[in-house]
Amino acid sequence: MDEVEVVVAHAERATLRVGDVFLKVDADRARSDAEVEAMSLAPVPTPEVLWRRPPVLALAALPGTVLGRLGGPTTGSPAAWAAAGAAIRKLHDAPLPPRTGRAGRSTAALTAELDGACASLVTDGVLPADLVTRNRRAAGAALRPWTPVFTHGDLQIAHVFVDGDEVTGIIDWSEAGRGDALYDLATFTLGHEEHLDHVLAGYGTDVDLDLDVIRGWWSLRSLLAVGWLIEHGFDPFAPGCEVDVLRARM
């Protein structure tokens, strides 16, 4: 009999694996709706939806292995990272989906959220003021006008599966929708900036790819994530994770 593996669990959602089936339990039906819709529209490999009985969504396991994890080693070759870059570009070139995704939050909303997070990190003694100030300054590069594309919205490397040098699928689409392309690229290379050139080689250089903006998103995303991660029982201070990303900007 297959054992039940807890893949991830926190107050908002949980993912379990039983054999070759993933069971996603989400308290917010809108996120589940967005995930199913995005997978039906995305022009890249996604998990097969086996059945759905809200709040549970059952998905088939993908072949291959994850490209890597934040804070851990990566398993993919440079060619695999380039293939992932090509898959991301294919997504970004697709027709716009109807929803606005996490990567599509307005500059005003992001600025307010970022400034609140920075103040809390310093006031609560989570991070030193100079580290927060330096990264808040860097994050400003991401707060600029952008042209919306079809974005994944949570494109961590652990959400991309590869078999050899081929992308076999991308998971976790609940944050997908219209958004900033460079948010996806920054999320994907967060903590693994040594692979940025490989990703961009696959993505293509025929579009405006401002590296300062990508670095700005590294800072912005990490500043916003630290408090949430601590609140939900995760450790942003683990080697190679969000706090190390912030320290790398110093």
Coordinates of N, CA and C in Angstrom, one line a residue:
M1 N 0.9 -1.2 0.0 CA 0.0 0.0 0.0 C 0.9 1.2 0.0
D2 N 0.6 2.2 -0.8 CA 1.3 3.4 -0.9 C 1.2 4.2 0.4
E3 N 2.4 4.8 0.8 CA 2.3 5.7 2.0 C 1.9 7.1 1.5
V4 N 1.4 7.9 2.5 CA 1.1 9.2 2.3 C 2.3 10.1 2.6
E5 N 2.7 10.9 1.7 CA 3.9 11.8 1.9 C 3.3 13.2 1.9
V6 N 3.7 13.9 2.9 CA 3.3 15.4 3.0 C 4.4 16.1 2.3
V7 N 4.0 16.7 1.1 CA 5.0 17.5 0.3 C 5.2 18.8 0.9
V8 N 4.1 19.5 1.2 CA 4.2 20.8 1.8 C 2.8 21.0 2.6
A9 N 2.9 21.7 3.7 CA 1.7 22.0 4.5 C 1.8 23.2 5.3
H10 N 0.9 24.1 5.2 CA 0.8 25.3 6.1 C -0.6 25.7 6.2
A11 N -0.9 26.8 6.9 CA -2.3 27.2 7.2 C -3.1 27.4 6.0
E12 N -2.5 27.8 4.9 CA -3.3 28.1 3.7 C -3.6 26.9 2.8
R13 N -2.7 26.0 2.7 CA -2.9 24.8 1.8 C -1.9 23.7 2.2
A14 N -2.2 22.5 1.6 CA -1.4 21.4 1.8 C -1.3 20.5 0.5
T15 N -0.2 19.9 0.3 CA -0.1 19.0 -0.8 C 0.4 17.6 -0.3
L16 N -0.3 16.6 -0.7 CA 0.0 15.2 -0.3 C 0.3 14.4 -1.5
R17 N 1.2 13.4 -1.4 CA 1.5 12.5 -2.5 C 1.1 11.1 -2.0
V18 N 0.4 10.4 -2.8 CA 0.0 9.0 -2.6 C 0.3 8.3 -3.9
G19 N 1.5 7.5 -3.9 CA 1.9 6.9 -5.1 C 2.2 7.9 -6.2
D20 N 1.5 7.8 -7.4 CA 1.7 8.7 -8.5 C 0.6 9.8 -8.6
V21 N -0.1 10.0 -7.4 CA -1.1 11.0 -7.4 C -0.8 12.1 -6.3
F22 N -0.9 13.3 -6.7 CA -0.8 14.5 -5.8 C -2.2 15.0 -5.4
L23 N -2.4 15.1 -4.2 CA -3.7 15.7 -3.7 C -3.4 17.1 -3.1
K24 N -4.0 18.1 -3.7 CA -3.8 19.5 -3.3 C -5.0 19.9 -2.6
V25 N -4.9 20.3 -1.3 CA -6.0 20.8 -0.5 C -5.8 22.3 -0.3
D26 N -6.8 23.1 -0.8 CA -6.6 24.6 -0.7 C -7.9 25.2 -0.1
A27 N -7.7 26.0 1.0 CA -8.8 26.6 1.6 C -9.5 27.7 0.7
D28 N -8.8 28.2 -0.2 CA -9.3 29.2 -1.1 C -9.6 28.6 -2.5
R29 N -10.9 28.5 -2.7 CA -11.3 27.8 -4.0 C -10.9 28.7 -5.2
A30 N -10.8 30.0 -5.0 CA -10.4 30.8 -6.2 C -9.0 30.4 -6.7
R31 N -8.1 30.1 -5.7 CA -6.7 29.7 -6.2 C -6.8 28.4 -7.0
S32 N -7.6 27.5 -6.5 CA -7.7 26.2 -7.2 C -8.4 26.4 -8.6
D33 N -9.4 27.3 -8.7 CA -10.0 27.6 -9.9 C -8.9 28.2 -10.9
A34 N -8.1 29.1 -10.4 CA -7.1 29.7 -11.2 C -6.0 28.7 -11.7
E35 N -5.7 27.8 -10.8 CA -4.7 26.8 -11.2 C -5.2 25.9 -12.4
V36 N -6.5 25.4 -12.2 CA -7.0 24.5 -13.3 C -7.1 25.3 -14.6
E37 N -7.6 26.5 -14.5 CA -7.7 27.4 -15.7 C -6.4 27.6 -16.4
A38 N -5.4 28.0 -15.6 CA -4.1 28.3 -16.1 C -3.4 27.1 -16.8
M39 N -3.6 25.9 -16.2 CA -3.0 24.7 -16.8 C -3.7 24.3 -18.1
S40 N -5.0 24.7 -18.2 CA -5.7 24.4 -19.5 C -5.2 25.3 -20.6
L41 N -4.7 26.5 -20.2 CA -4.3 27.5 -21.2 C -2.8 27.5 -21.5
A42 N -2.0 27.0 -20.6 CA -0.5 27.1 -20.7 C 0.0 26.3 -21.9
P43 N 0.9 26.8 -22.7 CA 1.4 26.0 -23.9 C 2.6 25.3 -23.5
V44 N 2.8 24.8 -22.2 CA 3.9 24.0 -21.8 C 3.3 22.8 -21.0
P45 N 4.1 21.8 -20.8 CA 3.6 20.6 -20.2 C 3.2 20.9 -18.7
T46 N 2.1 20.4 -18.3 CA 1.5 20.6 -17.0 C 1.0 19.2 -16.5
P47 N 0.7 19.1 -15.2 CA 0.2 17.8 -14.7 C -1.2 17.5 -15.2
E48 N -1.6 16.3 -15.4 CA -2.9 15.9 -15.8 C -3.9 16.0 -14.6
V49 N -5.0 16.7 -14.8 CA -6.0 16.8 -13.7 C -6.8 15.4 -13.7
L50 N -6.7 14.7 -12.6 CA -7.3 13.4 -12.5 C -8.8 13.5 -12.1
W51 N -9.0 14.4 -11.1 CA -10.4 14.7 -10.6 C -10.3 15.9 -9.7
R52 N -11.5 16.4 -9.5 CA -11.5 17.6 -8.6 C -12.8 17.6 -7.8
R53 N -12.6 17.6 -6.5 CA -13.8 17.8 -5.5 C -13.4 18.8 -4.5
P54 N -13.7 20.1 -4.8 CA -13.2 21.1 -3.9 C -13.5 20.8 -2.4
P55 N -12.5 21.0 -1.5 CA -11.3 21.8 -1.7 C -10.1 20.9 -2.2
V56 N -10.3 19.7 -2.8 CA -9.2 18.8 -3.2 C -9.1 18.7 -4.7
L57 N -7.9 18.9 -5.2 CA -7.6 18.7 -6.6 C -6.5 17.6 -6.7
A58 N -6.9 16.6 -7.5 CA -6.0 15.4 -7.7 C -5.2 15.6 -9.0
L59 N -3.9 15.5 -9.0 CA -3.1 15.6 -10.2 C -2.2 14.4 -10.3
A60 N -1.9 14.1 -11.6 CA -1.0 13.0 -11.8 C 0.5 13.5 -11.7
A61 N 1.3 12.6 -11.2 CA 2.7 12.9 -11.0 C 3.4 13.1 -12.4
L62 N 4.4 14.0 -12.5 CA 5.1 14.2 -13.7 C 6.3 13.3 -13.8
P63 N 6.7 13.0 -15.0 CA 8.0 12.2 -15.1 C 9.2 13.1 -14.9
G64 N 10.3 12.5 -14.5 CA 11.5 13.3 -14.3 C 11.7 13.7 -12.9
T65 N 12.6 14.7 -12.6 CA 12.8 15.2 -11.3 C 12.8 16.7 -11.3
V66 N 12.7 17.3 -10.1 CA 12.7 18.7 -10.1 C 14.1 19.2 -10.4
L67 N 14.2 20.4 -11.0 CA 15.4 21.0 -11.4 C 16.3 21.3 -10.2
G68 N 15.7 21.6 -9.1 CA 16.5 21.9 -7.9 C 15.6 22.5 -6.8
R69 N 16.2 23.0 -5.8 CA 15.4 23.6 -4.7 C 16.2 24.8 -4.2
L70 N 15.5 25.8 -3.7 CA 16.2 26.9 -3.1 C 16.9 26.5 -1.8
G71 N 18.2 26.8 -1.8 CA 19.0 26.4 -0.6 C 19.7 25.1 -0.8
G72 N 19.4 24.4 -1.9 CA 20.0 23.1 -2.2 C 20.7 23.0 -3.5
P73 N 21.3 21.9 -3.8 CA 22.0 21.8 -5.1 C 21.0 21.7 -6.2
T74 N 21.4 22.0 -7.4 CA 20.6 21.8 -8.6 C 21.0 20.6 -9.3
T75 N 20.0 19.9 -9.9 CA 20.3 18.6 -10.6 C 20.4 18.8 -12.1
G76 N 20.0 19.9 -12.6 CA 20.0 20.0 -14.1 C 21.3 20.5 -14.7
S77 N 21.6 20.1 -15.9 CA 22.7 20.6 -16.6 C 22.5 22.0 -17.2
P78 N 23.5 22.7 -17.7 CA 23.3 24.0 -18.3 C 22.2 23.9 -19.4
A79 N 22.2 22.8 -20.2 CA 21.2 22.6 -21.2 C 19.8 22.5 -20.7
A80 N 19.7 21.9 -19.5 CA 18.4 21.8 -18.9 C 17.9 23.1 -18.4
W81 N 18.8 24.0 -17.9 CA 18.4 25.3 -17.5 C 18.0 26.1 -18.7
A82 N 18.7 26.0 -19.8 CA 18.4 26.6 -21.1 C 17.0 26.2 -21.6
A83 N 16.7 24.9 -21.5 CA 15.4 24.3 -21.9 C 14.3 24.9 -21.1
A84 N 14.6 25.1 -19.8 CA 13.6 25.7 -18.9 C 13.4 27.2 -19.3
G85 N 14.5 27.9 -19.7 CA 14.3 29.3 -20.2 C 13.5 29.3 -21.5
A86 N 13.6 28.4 -22.3 CA 12.8 28.3 -23.6 C 11.4 28.1 -23.3
A87 N 11.1 27.2 -22.3 CA 9.7 26.9 -21.9 C 9.1 28.2 -21.3
I88 N 9.8 28.9 -20.5 CA 9.3 30.1 -19.9 C 9.0 31.1 -21.0
R89 N 9.9 31.2 -22.0 CA 9.6 32.2 -23.1 C 8.3 31.8 -23.8
K90 N 8.1 30.5 -24.0 CA 6.9 30.0 -24.7 C 5.7 30.4 -24.0
L91 N 5.8 30.3 -22.6 CA 4.6 30.7 -21.8 C 4.4 32.2 -21.9
H92 N 5.5 33.0 -21.8 CA 5.3 34.5 -21.9 C 4.9 35.0 -23.3
D93 N 5.1 34.2 -24.3 CA 4.6 34.6 -25.7 C 3.2 34.1 -25.9
A94 N 2.6 33.4 -25.0 CA 1.3 32.8 -25.3 C 0.2 33.9 -25.1
P95 N -1.0 33.8 -25.6 CA -2.1 34.7 -25.5 C -2.3 35.0 -24.0
L96 N -2.7 36.2 -23.7 CA -2.9 36.6 -22.3 C -4.1 35.8 -21.7
P97 N -3.9 35.3 -20.4 CA -5.0 34.7 -19.7 C -6.0 35.8 -19.2
P98 N -7.2 35.4 -18.8 CA -8.2 36.4 -18.4 C -7.9 37.0 -17.0
R99 N -7.1 36.3 -16.2 CA -6.9 36.8 -14.8 C -5.6 37.6 -14.7
T100 N -5.5 38.4 -13.7 CA -4.3 39.0 -13.2 C -3.7 38.1 -12.2
G101 N -2.4 37.8 -12.3 CA -1.7 36.9 -11.4 C -0.9 37.6 -10.4
R102 N -0.2 36.8 -9.6 CA 0.6 37.4 -8.5 C 1.7 38.2 -9.1
A103 N 2.2 37.9 -10.2 CA 3.2 38.7 -10.8 C 2.7 40.0 -11.5
G104 N 1.4 40.2 -11.4 CA 0.7 41.4 -12.0 C 0.2 42.4 -11.0
R105 N 0.7 42.3 -9.7 CA 0.2 43.3 -8.7 C 0.7 44.7 -9.2
S106 N -0.1 45.7 -8.9 CA 0.3 47.1 -9.3 C 1.5 47.6 -8.5
T107 N 2.2 48.5 -9.2 CA 3.4 49.1 -8.5 C 3.0 49.7 -7.2
A108 N 1.9 50.4 -7.1 CA 1.4 51.1 -5.9 C 1.2 50.1 -4.8
A109 N 0.5 49.0 -5.1 CA 0.3 47.9 -4.1 C 1.5 47.3 -3.6
L110 N 2.4 47.0 -4.6 CA 3.7 46.4 -4.2 C 4.6 47.3 -3.4
T111 N 4.6 48.5 -3.7 CA 5.4 49.5 -2.9 C 4.9 49.6 -1.5
A112 N 3.6 49.6 -1.3 CA 3.0 49.7 0.0 C 3.3 48.4 0.8
E113 N 3.2 47.3 0.2 CA 3.4 46.0 0.8 C 4.9 45.9 1.2
L114 N 5.8 46.3 0.3 CA 7.2 46.2 0.5 C 7.6 47.1 1.6
D115 N 7.2 48.4 1.6 CA 7.5 49.3 2.7 C 7.1 48.8 4.1
G116 N 5.9 48.2 4.1 CA 5.4 47.7 5.4 C 6.2 46.5 5.8
A117 N 6.6 45.6 4.9 CA 7.4 44.5 5.3 C 8.8 44.9 5.8
C118 N 9.4 45.9 5.1 CA 10.7 46.4 5.5 C 10.7 47.0 6.9
A119 N 9.6 47.8 7.2 CA 9.5 48.4 8.5 C 9.4 47.3 9.6
S120 N 8.6 46.3 9.3 CA 8.4 45.2 10.3 C 9.7 44.4 10.5
L121 N 10.4 44.1 9.4 CA 11.6 43.4 9.6 C 12.6 44.1 10.5
V122 N 12.7 45.4 10.4 CA 13.6 46.2 11.2 C 13.1 46.3 12.6
T123 N 11.8 46.7 12.7 CA 11.2 47.0 14.0 C 11.2 45.7 14.9
D124 N 10.9 44.6 14.3 CA 10.8 43.3 15.0 C 12.2 42.7 15.3
G125 N 13.2 43.3 14.7 CA 14.6 42.8 14.9 C 14.9 41.5 14.1
V126 N 14.2 41.3 13.1 CA 14.4 40.1 12.3 C 15.6 40.2 11.4
L127 N 15.9 41.4 10.8 CA 17.0 41.7 10.0 C 17.6 43.0 10.4
P128 N 18.9 43.2 10.2 CA 19.5 44.5 10.5 C 19.1 45.6 9.5
A129 N 19.0 46.8 10.0 CA 18.5 47.9 9.2 C 19.3 48.1 7.9
D130 N 20.6 48.0 7.9 CA 21.4 48.2 6.7 C 21.2 47.2 5.7
L131 N 20.9 46.0 6.1 CA 20.6 44.9 5.1 C 19.3 45.2 4.4
V132 N 18.3 45.6 5.2 CA 17.0 45.9 4.7 C 17.0 47.1 3.8
T133 N 17.7 48.2 4.2 CA 17.8 49.4 3.4 C 18.5 49.2 2.1
R134 N 19.6 48.5 2.1 CA 20.3 48.2 0.8 C 19.4 47.4 -0.2
N135 N 18.7 46.4 0.3 CA 17.9 45.7 -0.5 C 16.6 46.4 -0.9
R136 N 16.1 47.2 -0.1 CA 14.9 48.1 -0.5 C 15.3 49.0 -1.6
R137 N 16.5 49.5 -1.6 CA 17.0 50.4 -2.6 C 17.1 49.6 -3.9
A138 N 17.6 48.4 -3.9 CA 17.8 47.5 -5.0 C 16.4 47.1 -5.6
A139 N 15.5 46.9 -4.7 CA 14.1 46.4 -5.1 C 13.4 47.5 -5.9
G140 N 13.8 48.8 -5.7 CA 13.1 49.8 -6.5 C 13.2 49.7 -8.0
A141 N 14.3 49.0 -8.5 CA 14.4 48.8 -9.9 C 13.3 48.0 -10.5
A142 N 12.6 47.1 -9.7 CA 11.5 46.3 -10.2 C 10.2 47.0 -10.2
L143 N 10.2 48.2 -9.5 CA 8.9 48.9 -9.4 C 8.9 49.9 -10.6
R144 N 8.5 49.4 -11.8 CA 8.5 50.3 -13.0 C 7.4 49.8 -13.9
P145 N 7.0 50.5 -14.9 CA 6.0 50.0 -15.9 C 6.5 48.8 -16.6
W146 N 5.6 47.9 -16.9 CA 5.9 46.7 -17.7 C 4.7 46.3 -18.5
T147 N 5.0 45.5 -19.6 CA 4.0 45.0 -20.5 C 3.5 43.6 -20.0
P148 N 2.3 43.4 -19.7 CA 1.8 42.1 -19.2 C 2.0 41.0 -20.2
V149 N 2.4 39.8 -19.6 CA 2.5 38.6 -20.4 C 1.8 37.5 -19.5
F150 N 1.7 36.3 -20.1 CA 1.2 35.1 -19.4 C 2.3 34.6 -18.4
T151 N 2.1 34.8 -17.1 CA 3.1 34.5 -16.1 C 2.6 33.3 -15.2
H152 N 3.6 32.6 -14.7 CA 3.3 31.5 -13.8 C 3.0 32.0 -12.4
G153 N 3.8 33.0 -12.0 CA 3.6 33.7 -10.7 C 4.2 33.1 -9.5
D154 N 4.7 31.9 -9.6 CA 5.4 31.2 -8.5 C 6.4 30.2 -9.0
L155 N 7.2 30.7 -9.9 CA 8.0 29.8 -10.8 C 9.3 29.4 -10.0
Q156 N 9.2 28.8 -8.9 CA 10.4 28.3 -8.2 C 11.0 27.1 -9.0
I157 N 12.3 26.9 -8.8 CA 12.9 25.8 -9.5 C 12.3 24.5 -9.1
A158 N 11.8 24.4 -7.9 CA 11.2 23.1 -7.5 C 9.9 22.8 -8.2
H159 N 9.4 23.8 -8.9 CA 8.1 23.6 -9.7 C 8.4 23.2 -11.1
V160 N 9.6 23.0 -11.5 CA 10.0 22.7 -12.9 C 10.6 21.3 -12.9
F161 N 10.0 20.4 -13.6 CA 10.5 19.0 -13.7 C 11.3 18.8 -15.1
V162 N 12.4 18.1 -15.0 CA 13.2 17.8 -16.2 C 13.5 16.3 -16.2
D163 N 13.7 15.8 -17.4 CA 14.3 14.5 -17.6 C 15.4 14.6 -18.6
G164 N 16.7 14.5 -18.1 CA 17.8 14.9 -18.9 C 17.8 16.4 -19.2
D165 N 17.8 16.7 -20.5 CA 17.8 18.1 -20.8 C 16.4 18.6 -21.3
E166 N 15.4 17.8 -21.0 CA 14.1 18.2 -21.5 C 13.2 18.5 -20.3
V167 N 12.4 19.6 -20.5 CA 11.4 20.0 -19.5 C 10.2 19.1 -19.6
T168 N 9.8 18.3 -18.6 CA 8.7 17.4 -18.6 C 7.4 18.0 -18.0
G169 N 7.5 19.1 -17.3 CA 6.3 19.7 -16.8 C 6.6 20.8 -15.8
I170 N 5.6 21.6 -15.6 CA 5.7 22.7 -14.6 C 4.4 22.6 -13.7
I171 N 4.6 22.7 -12.4 CA 3.5 22.5 -11.5 C 3.2 23.8 -10.7
D172 N 2.1 23.7 -9.9 CA 1.7 24.8 -9.0 C 1.4 26.1 -9.7
W173 N 0.2 26.2 -10.4 CA -0.2 27.3 -11.2 C -1.2 28.2 -10.5
S174 N -1.4 28.1 -9.2 CA -2.5 28.9 -8.5 C -2.2 30.4 -8.6
E175 N -1.0 30.8 -8.8 CA -0.7 32.3 -8.8 C -0.6 32.8 -10.2
A176 N -0.9 32.0 -11.2 CA -0.7 32.3 -12.6 C -1.7 33.4 -13.1
G177 N -1.3 34.1 -14.2 CA -2.1 35.1 -14.8 C -1.3 36.2 -15.4
R178 N -1.9 37.3 -15.8 CA -1.2 38.4 -16.4 C -0.2 39.0 -15.4
G179 N 1.0 39.2 -15.9 CA 2.0 39.8 -15.0 C 3.3 40.2 -15.7
D180 N 4.3 40.5 -14.9 CA 5.6 40.9 -15.3 C 6.5 39.7 -15.6
A181 N 7.0 39.7 -16.9 CA 7.8 38.5 -17.3 C 9.1 38.4 -16.4
L182 N 9.7 39.5 -16.0 CA 10.9 39.5 -15.3 C 10.7 39.0 -13.8
Y183 N 9.5 39.0 -13.3 CA 9.2 38.4 -12.0 C 9.3 36.9 -12.1
D184 N 8.8 36.3 -13.2 CA 9.0 34.9 -13.4 C 10.5 34.5 -13.5
L185 N 11.2 35.2 -14.3 CA 12.7 34.9 -14.5 C 13.4 35.1 -13.2
A186 N 13.1 36.1 -12.4 CA 13.8 36.3 -11.1 C 13.4 35.2 -10.1
T187 N 12.2 34.9 -10.1 CA 11.7 33.8 -9.1 C 12.4 32.5 -9.5
F188 N 12.5 32.2 -10.8 CA 13.1 31.0 -11.2 C 14.6 30.9 -10.9
T189 N 15.3 32.0 -10.9 CA 16.8 32.0 -10.7 C 17.1 32.5 -9.3
L190 N 16.2 32.7 -8.4 CA 16.4 33.1 -7.0 C 17.3 32.1 -6.3
G191 N 18.4 32.6 -5.8 CA 19.4 31.8 -5.1 C 20.3 30.9 -5.9
H192 N 20.0 31.0 -7.2 CA 20.9 30.2 -8.2 C 21.2 31.2 -9.4
E193 N 21.7 32.3 -9.0 CA 22.0 33.3 -10.1 C 23.1 32.9 -11.0
E194 N 23.9 31.8 -10.6 CA 25.0 31.3 -11.5 C 24.4 30.7 -12.7
H195 N 23.0 30.4 -12.7 CA 22.4 29.8 -13.9 C 21.6 30.8 -14.7
L196 N 21.7 32.1 -14.3 CA 20.9 33.1 -15.0 C 21.3 33.1 -16.5
D197 N 22.6 33.1 -16.8 CA 23.0 33.2 -18.2 C 22.5 32.0 -19.0
H198 N 22.4 30.8 -18.4 CA 21.9 29.6 -19.1 C 20.4 29.8 -19.4
V199 N 19.7 30.3 -18.4 CA 18.2 30.5 -18.6 C 18.0 31.5 -19.7
L200 N 18.7 32.6 -19.7 CA 18.5 33.7 -20.7 C 18.9 33.2 -22.0
A201 N 19.9 32.3 -22.1 CA 20.3 31.7 -23.4 C 19.1 31.0 -24.1
G202 N 18.4 30.3 -23.2 CA 17.2 29.6 -23.7 C 16.0 30.5 -24.0
Y203 N 15.9 31.5 -23.1 CA 14.8 32.4 -23.2 C 14.9 33.3 -24.5
G204 N 16.1 33.7 -24.8 CA 16.3 34.5 -26.0 C 16.6 36.0 -25.6
T205 N 17.5 36.6 -26.4 CA 17.9 38.0 -26.0 C 17.3 39.0 -27.0
D206 N 16.2 38.6 -27.7 CA 15.6 39.5 -28.6 C 14.5 40.4 -27.9
V207 N 14.4 40.3 -26.6 CA 13.5 41.2 -25.8 C 14.3 41.9 -24.8
D208 N 13.7 42.9 -24.2 CA 14.4 43.8 -23.2 C 14.5 43.0 -21.9
L209 N 15.7 42.6 -21.5 CA 15.9 41.9 -20.3 C 16.9 42.7 -19.4
D210 N 16.3 43.5 -18.5 CA 17.1 44.4 -17.7 C 17.6 43.6 -16.5
L211 N 18.9 43.4 -16.4 CA 19.4 42.5 -15.3 C 19.2 43.2 -13.9
D212 N 19.3 44.6 -13.9 CA 19.0 45.3 -12.7 C 17.6 45.1 -12.2
V213 N 16.7 44.9 -13.1 CA 15.3 44.6 -12.7 C 15.2 43.2 -12.1
I214 N 15.8 42.3 -12.7 CA 15.8 40.9 -12.2 C 16.4 40.9 -10.8
R215 N 17.6 41.6 -10.6 CA 18.2 41.6 -9.3 C 17.3 42.3 -8.3
G216 N 16.6 43.4 -8.8 CA 15.6 44.0 -8.0 C 14.5 43.1 -7.5
W217 N 14.0 42.3 -8.4 CA 13.0 41.3 -8.0 C 13.5 40.3 -7.0
W218 N 14.8 39.9 -7.1 CA 15.4 39.0 -6.1 C 15.3 39.6 -4.7
S219 N 15.7 40.9 -4.6 CA 15.6 41.6 -3.3 C 14.1 41.8 -2.9
L220 N 13.3 42.2 -3.8 CA 11.9 42.5 -3.4 C 11.2 41.2 -3.0
R221 N 11.3 40.1 -3.8 CA 10.6 38.9 -3.4 C 11.2 38.4 -2.1
S222 N 12.5 38.5 -1.8 CA 13.0 38.0 -0.6 C 12.6 38.8 0.6
L223 N 12.5 40.1 0.5 CA 12.1 41.0 1.6 C 10.6 40.7 1.9
L224 N 9.8 40.4 0.9 CA 8.4 40.1 1.2 C 8.2 38.7 1.8
A225 N 9.1 37.8 1.4 CA 9.0 36.4 1.8 C 9.4 36.1 3.3
V226 N 10.4 36.8 3.8 CA 11.0 36.5 5.1 C 9.9 36.4 6.2
G227 N 9.1 37.4 6.3 CA 8.1 37.4 7.4 C 7.1 36.3 7.2
W228 N 6.6 36.1 6.0 CA 5.6 35.0 5.7 C 6.2 33.7 6.1
L229 N 7.4 33.4 5.7 CA 8.0 32.1 5.9 C 8.2 31.8 7.4
I230 N 8.6 32.8 8.2 CA 8.7 32.6 9.6 C 7.4 32.3 10.2
E231 N 6.4 33.1 9.8 CA 5.0 32.9 10.3 C 4.4 31.6 10.1
H232 N 4.8 31.0 8.9 CA 4.3 29.7 8.5 C 5.2 28.5 8.8
G233 N 6.2 28.7 9.7 CA 7.1 27.6 10.1 C 8.2 27.2 9.2
F234 N 8.6 28.1 8.3 CA 9.7 27.8 7.4 C 10.9 28.7 7.8
D235 N 12.1 28.4 7.3 CA 13.3 29.0 7.8 C 14.0 29.8 6.6
P236 N 13.7 31.1 6.5 CA 14.4 31.8 5.5 C 15.9 32.1 5.7
F237 N 16.4 31.7 7.0 CA 17.8 31.8 7.3 C 18.6 30.6 6.9
A238 N 18.0 29.6 6.4 CA 18.7 28.4 6.0 C 19.7 28.7 4.9
P239 N 20.8 28.0 4.9 CA 21.9 28.4 3.8 C 21.3 28.4 2.4
G240 N 21.6 29.5 1.7 CA 21.2 29.6 0.3 C 19.8 30.1 0.1
C241 N 19.1 30.3 1.2 CA 17.7 30.8 1.1 C 17.6 32.3 1.1
E242 N 16.4 32.8 1.4 CA 16.1 34.2 1.2 C 17.0 35.2 1.9
V243 N 17.4 34.9 3.1 CA 18.3 35.9 3.8 C 19.6 35.9 3.2
D244 N 20.1 34.7 2.7 CA 21.4 34.7 2.0 C 21.3 35.5 0.7
V245 N 20.1 35.4 0.0 CA 19.9 36.2 -1.2 C 20.0 37.6 -0.9
L246 N 19.5 38.1 0.2 CA 19.6 39.5 0.6 C 21.0 39.9 0.9
R247 N 21.7 39.0 1.6 CA 23.1 39.3 2.0 C 24.0 39.4 0.8
A248 N 23.6 38.7 -0.3 CA 24.5 38.7 -1.5 C 24.4 40.0 -2.2
R249 N 23.4 40.8 -1.9 CA 23.3 42.2 -2.5 C 24.1 43.2 -1.8
M250 N 24.7 42.8 -0.7 CA 25.5 43.8 0.1 C 26.9 44.0 -0.5

